[in-house]
Coordinates of C-alpha atoms and ligand atoms in Angstrom, one line a residue:
M1 CA 93.5 87.7 79.1
S2 CA 94.8 91.3 78.4
W3 CA 95.2 90.7 74.8
L4 CA 91.6 90.2 74.6
T5 CA 90.9 93.6 76.1
A6 CA 93.2 95.0 73.4
L7 CA 91.5 93.3 70.7
A8 CA 88.3 94.4 71.3
R9 CA 86.8 97.7 70.6
P10 CA 87.6 100.0 73.7
E11 CA 84.0 101.3 73.6
I12 CA 82.8 97.9 74.4
V13 CA 85.3 97.0 76.9
N14 CA 84.2 100.1 79.1
L15 CA 80.5 99.8 78.2
K16 CA 78.4 99.6 81.3
S17 CA 75.6 97.4 80.0
Y18 CA 72.0 98.0 80.6
E19 CA 70.6 96.6 83.7
H20 CA 67.7 94.7 83.1
A21 CA 64.7 94.0 85.5
A22 CA 66.1 91.4 88.2
W23 CA 65.4 87.7 87.5
E24 CA 64.0 86.3 90.7
P25 CA 61.1 83.9 89.6
G26 CA 60.2 83.0 93.2
L27 CA 58.6 86.6 93.7
E28 CA 55.6 88.2 92.0
R29 CA 56.9 91.0 89.1
L30 CA 55.7 94.6 89.9
H31 CA 59.0 95.7 88.6
A32 CA 59.1 95.6 84.7
N33 CA 56.0 97.2 83.6
E34 CA 54.3 94.3 82.2
L35 CA 50.5 93.5 82.3
P36 CA 49.6 91.0 85.0
W37 CA 47.4 89.1 82.9
R38 CA 48.3 86.8 79.9
A39 CA 47.3 87.6 76.3
L40 CA 44.1 86.0 75.2
G41 CA 45.3 82.6 73.8
D42 CA 48.6 82.5 75.4
N43 CA 49.2 79.2 76.2
S44 CA 53.1 79.4 76.7
D45 CA 54.4 77.8 79.8
A46 CA 55.7 81.1 81.4
G47 CA 53.3 83.6 80.0
L48 CA 54.2 85.9 77.3
N49 CA 53.0 88.9 79.1
R50 CA 56.5 88.3 80.9
Y51 CA 59.9 89.3 79.7
P52 CA 62.0 86.2 79.3
E53 CA 65.1 85.2 81.3
P54 CA 68.1 87.1 79.5
Q55 CA 70.2 84.0 79.5
P56 CA 67.8 81.4 80.3
R57 CA 69.3 79.4 82.7
E58 CA 67.8 75.8 81.9
L59 CA 68.4 76.3 78.0
L60 CA 71.9 77.1 78.8
E61 CA 72.4 73.9 80.8
R62 CA 70.7 71.8 78.4
L63 CA 72.7 73.4 75.3
A64 CA 76.1 73.0 77.4
N65 CA 75.0 69.4 78.1
L66 CA 74.4 68.8 74.3
Y67 CA 77.8 70.4 73.2
D68 CA 79.8 69.0 76.3
V69 CA 80.9 72.3 77.5
A70 CA 80.6 74.7 80.4
T71 CA 77.6 76.9 80.8
N72 CA 80.0 80.0 81.1
A73 CA 81.4 79.2 78.0
L74 CA 78.0 79.5 76.1
L75 CA 76.0 82.7 74.9
V76 CA 72.7 81.7 73.6
G77 CA 70.8 84.1 70.7
R78 CA 68.7 84.3 67.9
G79 CA 70.4 82.2 65.6
S80 CA 74.2 82.0 64.8
D81 CA 73.7 85.0 62.6
E82 CA 73.1 87.2 65.9
M83 CA 76.5 85.6 67.1
I84 CA 78.2 86.6 64.0
D85 CA 76.8 90.3 64.2
L86 CA 77.7 90.4 68.0
L87 CA 81.3 89.3 67.2
V88 CA 81.7 91.9 64.6
R89 CA 80.2 94.7 66.7
V90 CA 82.4 93.9 69.6
F91 CA 85.9 93.4 68.1
C92 CA 85.7 95.7 64.6
R93 CA 86.1 99.4 64.6
A94 CA 84.2 101.1 61.7
G95 CA 86.8 102.2 59.0
K96 CA 89.7 100.5 60.8
D97 CA 89.4 97.0 61.3
S98 CA 88.9 94.0 59.2
I99 CA 87.5 90.3 58.8
V100 CA 88.9 87.6 56.8
V101 CA 86.5 85.2 54.9
C102 CA 87.2 82.3 52.8
P103 CA 84.9 82.3 49.7
P104 CA 82.9 80.4 48.2
T105 CA 81.4 80.6 51.9
F106 CA 78.4 81.7 53.8
G107 CA 77.2 85.4 53.1
M108 CA 76.5 86.4 56.6
Y109 CA 80.1 87.1 57.7
A110 CA 80.9 89.8 55.1
V111 CA 77.1 91.4 55.3
S112 CA 77.8 91.8 58.9
A113 CA 80.9 93.0 58.8
R114 CA 79.9 95.6 56.0
I115 CA 77.1 97.0 58.0
Q116 CA 79.6 97.7 60.8
G117 CA 82.0 99.5 58.5
A118 CA 84.6 96.5 58.7
E119 CA 86.6 95.9 55.7
V120 CA 86.2 92.3 54.3
L121 CA 89.2 90.4 53.0
A122 CA 89.0 87.4 50.9
V123 CA 91.1 84.5 51.1
P124 CA 89.4 82.0 48.6
L125 CA 89.5 78.3 49.6
R126 CA 91.5 76.2 46.9
A127 CA 88.7 75.2 44.4
A128 CA 91.1 72.9 42.7
Q129 CA 92.2 71.1 46.1
D130 CA 88.8 70.1 47.1
F131 CA 88.1 73.7 48.6
S132 CA 90.7 73.3 51.4
L133 CA 92.0 76.3 53.2
D134 CA 94.7 78.5 51.6
E135 CA 96.8 78.6 55.0
A136 CA 99.8 80.4 53.8
G137 CA 97.7 83.0 51.9
L138 CA 95.2 83.6 54.8
L139 CA 98.3 84.1 57.2
D140 CA 99.6 86.6 54.4
R141 CA 96.6 88.5 54.8
C142 CA 96.6 88.8 58.3
T143 CA 97.8 92.2 59.3
P144 CA 97.4 93.8 62.9
A145 CA 93.6 95.2 61.4
V146 CA 92.4 91.5 61.0
K147 CA 90.2 91.0 64.1
L148 CA 88.2 88.0 63.2
I149 CA 88.7 85.1 60.8
F150 CA 85.6 83.3 60.0
L151 CA 85.8 79.6 58.9
C152 CA 82.8 77.4 58.1
S153 CA 83.2 73.9 58.7
P154 CA 81.4 72.0 57.0
N155 CA 81.5 74.9 54.6
N156 CA 78.2 76.2 53.0
P157 CA 77.9 75.9 49.9
T158 CA 80.7 73.7 49.2
S159 CA 79.6 71.2 51.9
N160 CA 83.5 69.9 52.8
L161 CA 85.0 69.9 56.2
L162 CA 88.0 72.2 56.8
S163 CA 91.1 70.4 58.2
E164 CA 91.0 70.6 61.8
E165 CA 95.0 70.6 61.7
A166 CA 95.1 73.6 59.4
I167 CA 92.4 75.6 61.6
L168 CA 94.8 74.9 64.8
R169 CA 97.8 75.9 63.0
I170 CA 96.1 79.3 61.9
A171 CA 95.1 79.6 65.5
A172 CA 98.4 78.9 67.0
R173 CA 100.0 81.5 64.4
L174 CA 97.6 84.2 65.3
E175 CA 97.6 83.8 69.1
K176 CA 96.6 86.9 71.0
R177 CA 96.2 88.6 67.6
A178 CA 92.8 87.7 66.0
L179 CA 89.8 85.3 66.9
I180 CA 89.3 82.2 64.6
I181 CA 85.5 81.6 64.4
V182 CA 84.6 78.2 63.2
D183 CA 80.8 77.9 62.2
E184 CA 79.9 74.4 62.8
A185 CA 76.1 74.9 61.6
Y186 CA 76.2 71.5 59.9
I187 CA 78.6 69.6 61.9
E188 CA 75.7 67.2 62.8
F189 CA 75.7 65.9 59.4
A190 CA 79.4 65.1 59.3
T191 CA 81.3 62.4 61.0
A192 CA 83.9 65.0 62.6
A193 CA 84.0 66.0 66.1
S194 CA 83.4 69.8 66.9
L195 CA 86.3 71.9 67.6
A196 CA 84.9 73.1 70.9
R197 CA 87.0 70.8 72.6
H198 CA 90.2 72.8 71.8
I199 CA 89.1 76.1 73.5
P200 CA 90.9 75.3 76.9
Q201 CA 94.4 75.2 74.6
F202 CA 93.3 77.8 72.2
P203 CA 91.3 80.5 73.9
Q204 CA 91.3 82.5 70.6
L205 CA 89.0 79.8 69.1
V206 CA 85.3 80.7 68.9
I207 CA 82.5 78.0 67.7
L208 CA 79.1 78.7 66.6
R209 CA 76.5 76.3 66.7
T210 CA 72.5 76.4 65.8
L211 CA 69.3 74.7 66.2
S212 CA 68.4 75.6 62.7
K213 CA 69.8 73.0 60.7
A214 CA 69.8 69.4 62.0
H215 CA 67.5 70.1 65.1
G216 CA 64.9 71.5 62.7
L217 CA 64.2 75.1 64.4
A218 CA 65.1 77.2 62.0
G219 CA 61.8 79.3 62.4
A220 CA 62.3 79.5 66.2
R221 CA 66.0 81.4 65.8
C222 CA 68.1 80.0 68.3
G223 CA 71.8 79.5 68.3
A224 CA 74.8 79.4 70.5
L225 CA 78.2 80.7 70.6
I226 CA 81.1 78.6 72.4
A227 CA 84.1 80.6 73.5
N228 CA 86.3 81.2 76.6
P229 CA 84.3 82.7 79.3
Q230 CA 85.8 86.3 79.2
I231 CA 85.1 86.5 75.3
V232 CA 81.4 85.2 76.4
A233 CA 81.2 88.0 78.9
L234 CA 82.2 90.7 76.4
L235 CA 79.6 89.8 73.9
R236 CA 76.9 89.5 76.7
K237 CA 77.3 93.1 77.1
V238 CA 76.1 93.9 73.7
I239 CA 73.4 91.3 73.2
P240 CA 70.1 92.9 73.7
P241 CA 69.0 92.3 77.1
Y242 CA 65.7 89.9 76.3
A243 CA 67.0 88.6 73.1
I244 CA 65.6 85.1 73.0
P245 CA 61.7 85.0 73.0
Q246 CA 60.2 82.9 75.5
S247 CA 58.3 80.7 73.0
T248 CA 61.6 80.1 71.2
V249 CA 63.1 79.2 75.0
E250 CA 60.2 76.7 75.4
A251 CA 60.4 75.1 71.9
A252 CA 64.1 74.6 72.4
L253 CA 63.7 73.1 75.9
R254 CA 61.0 70.7 74.4
L255 CA 63.4 69.5 71.7
L256 CA 66.4 69.1 73.8
Q257 CA 64.7 66.0 75.8
P258 CA 66.2 62.6 75.2
P259 CA 63.3 61.4 72.8
Q260 CA 63.1 64.3 70.7
L261 CA 67.0 64.1 70.4
A262 CA 66.6 60.3 69.6
V263 CA 64.3 61.5 66.7
M264 CA 66.6 64.0 65.5
R265 CA 69.5 61.9 65.3
D266 CA 67.2 59.3 63.2
R267 CA 66.5 61.9 61.0
I268 CA 70.1 62.6 60.5
D269 CA 70.4 59.1 59.4
T270 CA 67.8 59.3 56.8
V271 CA 69.3 62.8 55.5
R272 CA 72.4 60.9 55.3
A273 CA 71.1 58.2 53.4
E274 CA 69.3 60.3 51.0
R275 CA 72.3 62.5 50.5
T276 CA 74.3 59.5 49.3
R277 CA 71.3 58.3 47.0
L278 CA 71.2 61.7 45.6
I279 CA 74.5 62.1 44.8
G280 CA 74.8 59.0 43.1
A281 CA 71.6 59.9 40.9
L282 CA 72.7 63.3 40.2
R283 CA 76.2 62.0 39.2
A284 CA 74.5 59.5 36.6
L285 CA 72.6 62.6 35.0
P286 CA 73.7 63.8 31.5
N287 CA 73.5 67.3 32.7
T288 CA 75.6 67.3 35.7
V289 CA 79.5 68.1 35.3
R290 CA 80.4 67.3 38.7
V291 CA 78.8 66.5 42.1
W292 CA 80.8 67.2 45.2
P293 CA 80.8 64.8 48.1
S294 CA 79.0 66.2 51.2
A295 CA 79.4 66.3 54.7
T296 CA 76.0 68.6 55.2
N297 CA 72.4 68.0 54.4
F298 CA 72.9 70.0 51.0
I299 CA 74.9 68.8 47.7
L300 CA 76.7 71.1 45.6
A301 CA 76.5 70.2 42.0
E302 CA 78.0 71.8 38.7
F303 CA 75.9 71.4 35.6
H304 CA 76.6 71.9 31.7
D305 CA 73.0 74.0 31.8
A306 CA 72.6 75.4 35.2
D307 CA 69.6 77.4 33.9
Q308 CA 67.8 74.3 32.7
A309 CA 68.2 72.4 35.9
L310 CA 66.9 75.6 37.9
S311 CA 63.7 75.8 35.6
R312 CA 63.1 72.1 35.4
A313 CA 63.2 71.9 39.3
R314 CA 60.7 75.2 39.5
A315 CA 58.5 73.4 36.9
A316 CA 58.3 70.3 39.6
R317 CA 57.4 73.1 42.2
L318 CA 61.1 72.9 43.9
L319 CA 63.4 75.7 44.6
I320 CA 67.0 75.1 44.7
R321 CA 69.7 77.4 45.2
D322 CA 71.7 79.2 42.6
V323 CA 75.2 79.7 43.9
R324 CA 76.8 80.7 40.5
A325 CA 77.8 84.3 41.5
Q326 CA 80.4 83.0 44.1
P327 CA 83.8 82.6 43.1
A328 CA 84.8 79.3 41.3
L329 CA 81.0 78.4 41.4
G330 CA 80.2 79.5 37.7
R331 CA 77.9 76.9 37.0
A332 CA 77.1 75.5 40.5
L333 CA 73.7 74.7 42.2
R334 CA 73.3 74.2 45.9
I335 CA 70.3 71.4 46.6
S336 CA 69.2 70.7 50.2
V337 CA 68.2 67.2 50.9
G338 CA 64.6 66.7 51.4
T339 CA 62.3 64.2 52.0
P340 CA 62.6 61.0 49.8
E341 CA 59.3 61.9 47.9
Q342 CA 60.9 65.3 47.2
N343 CA 64.3 64.2 46.1
D344 CA 62.7 61.8 43.8
R345 CA 60.6 64.3 42.1
L346 CA 63.8 66.6 41.8
L347 CA 65.5 63.6 40.2
D348 CA 62.7 63.0 37.9
A349 CA 62.5 66.6 36.9
L350 CA 66.4 66.8 36.1
Q351 CA 66.3 63.4 34.0
Ligands
PLP401 C1 72.3 78.2 58.0 C2 73.7 78.6 58.4 C3 73.6 79.1 59.7 C4 72.6 79.2 60.6 O1 72.1 80.6 61.1 P1 70.9 80.7 62.2 O2 71.0 82.2 62.3 O3 71.6 80.2 63.3 O4 69.6 80.0 61.6 C5 75.1 79.5 60.3 N1 75.9 79.6 59.4 C6 75.8 78.8 58.4 C7 76.9 78.5 57.4 C8 74.6 78.5 57.7 O5 74.6 77.9 56.4

């Protein structure tokens, strides 16, 4: 894939990565300047006195199994946020290259790009057409300086799935010219399948997944990137050598067992049922103008008086998200689906 090495920053293509201490769990470790005793109160499986395995084999295997991809198509890190940052650092030269985002959307794409000094081009979703992709507008903006196109499906904060056909058409048009990154942080709450199955035909496609949302592990910081193995190899050059804390590895491994996964699926069913109930009840409130359908674990709602809704929620000790600064969302708030009790309390407060 010579187009890929042409797309990436030459410094990264030529970078000789840091050589971490050899990972040979069969031998005793006198090669990494660790202390040979555990810290007091350390009841982890492996011992926190030891550096963690760089890309933990067992975790990779379990995630590969969960996402139905090959282990060499997977990179694990501290949440999808780290994956977004790695992509921008590997592909965007400061002052020269650009990314495309489709607002209203997740803010980290633009923040990571700006930190790197890459330009952010915005091609808004079509608010009047259910926040669908503006395919023609997007392709128009894709000059050779555009290296990455960030699409979020289902999108945060509008909660809709983007059209798979549209994403694949964009990918086809930008073949060998840019990477199409599809952030699927909320896909477990939708009924659609992951786009990861298209990577063999579309090596310019990169998928982001996370354990932060449906799996309930936001505090552990664990996310994955799924891509062609050559893209994974490039990103591996840049990820810090001991990116994933051992406590995170162990928490994720416990969670990725069949009984825990069954609990996760039950909870997704509960979230979906509560989502339907909340949407119905919110639509019946006098203060709502519009409540959008949701393919996620949150609901976007437009209010006549959003300030009043925010303060009433707060008085009931509930925080909801003000998204009014985003394009086309002048009166909108974003509400995460809570427990049935929390949802009742919110509805009571907003009555
Ligand atoms: C919450 C969220 C993430 C998750 O980020 P992590 O770093 O994995 O916790 C990624 N993308 C979107 C759109 C999100 O809303």
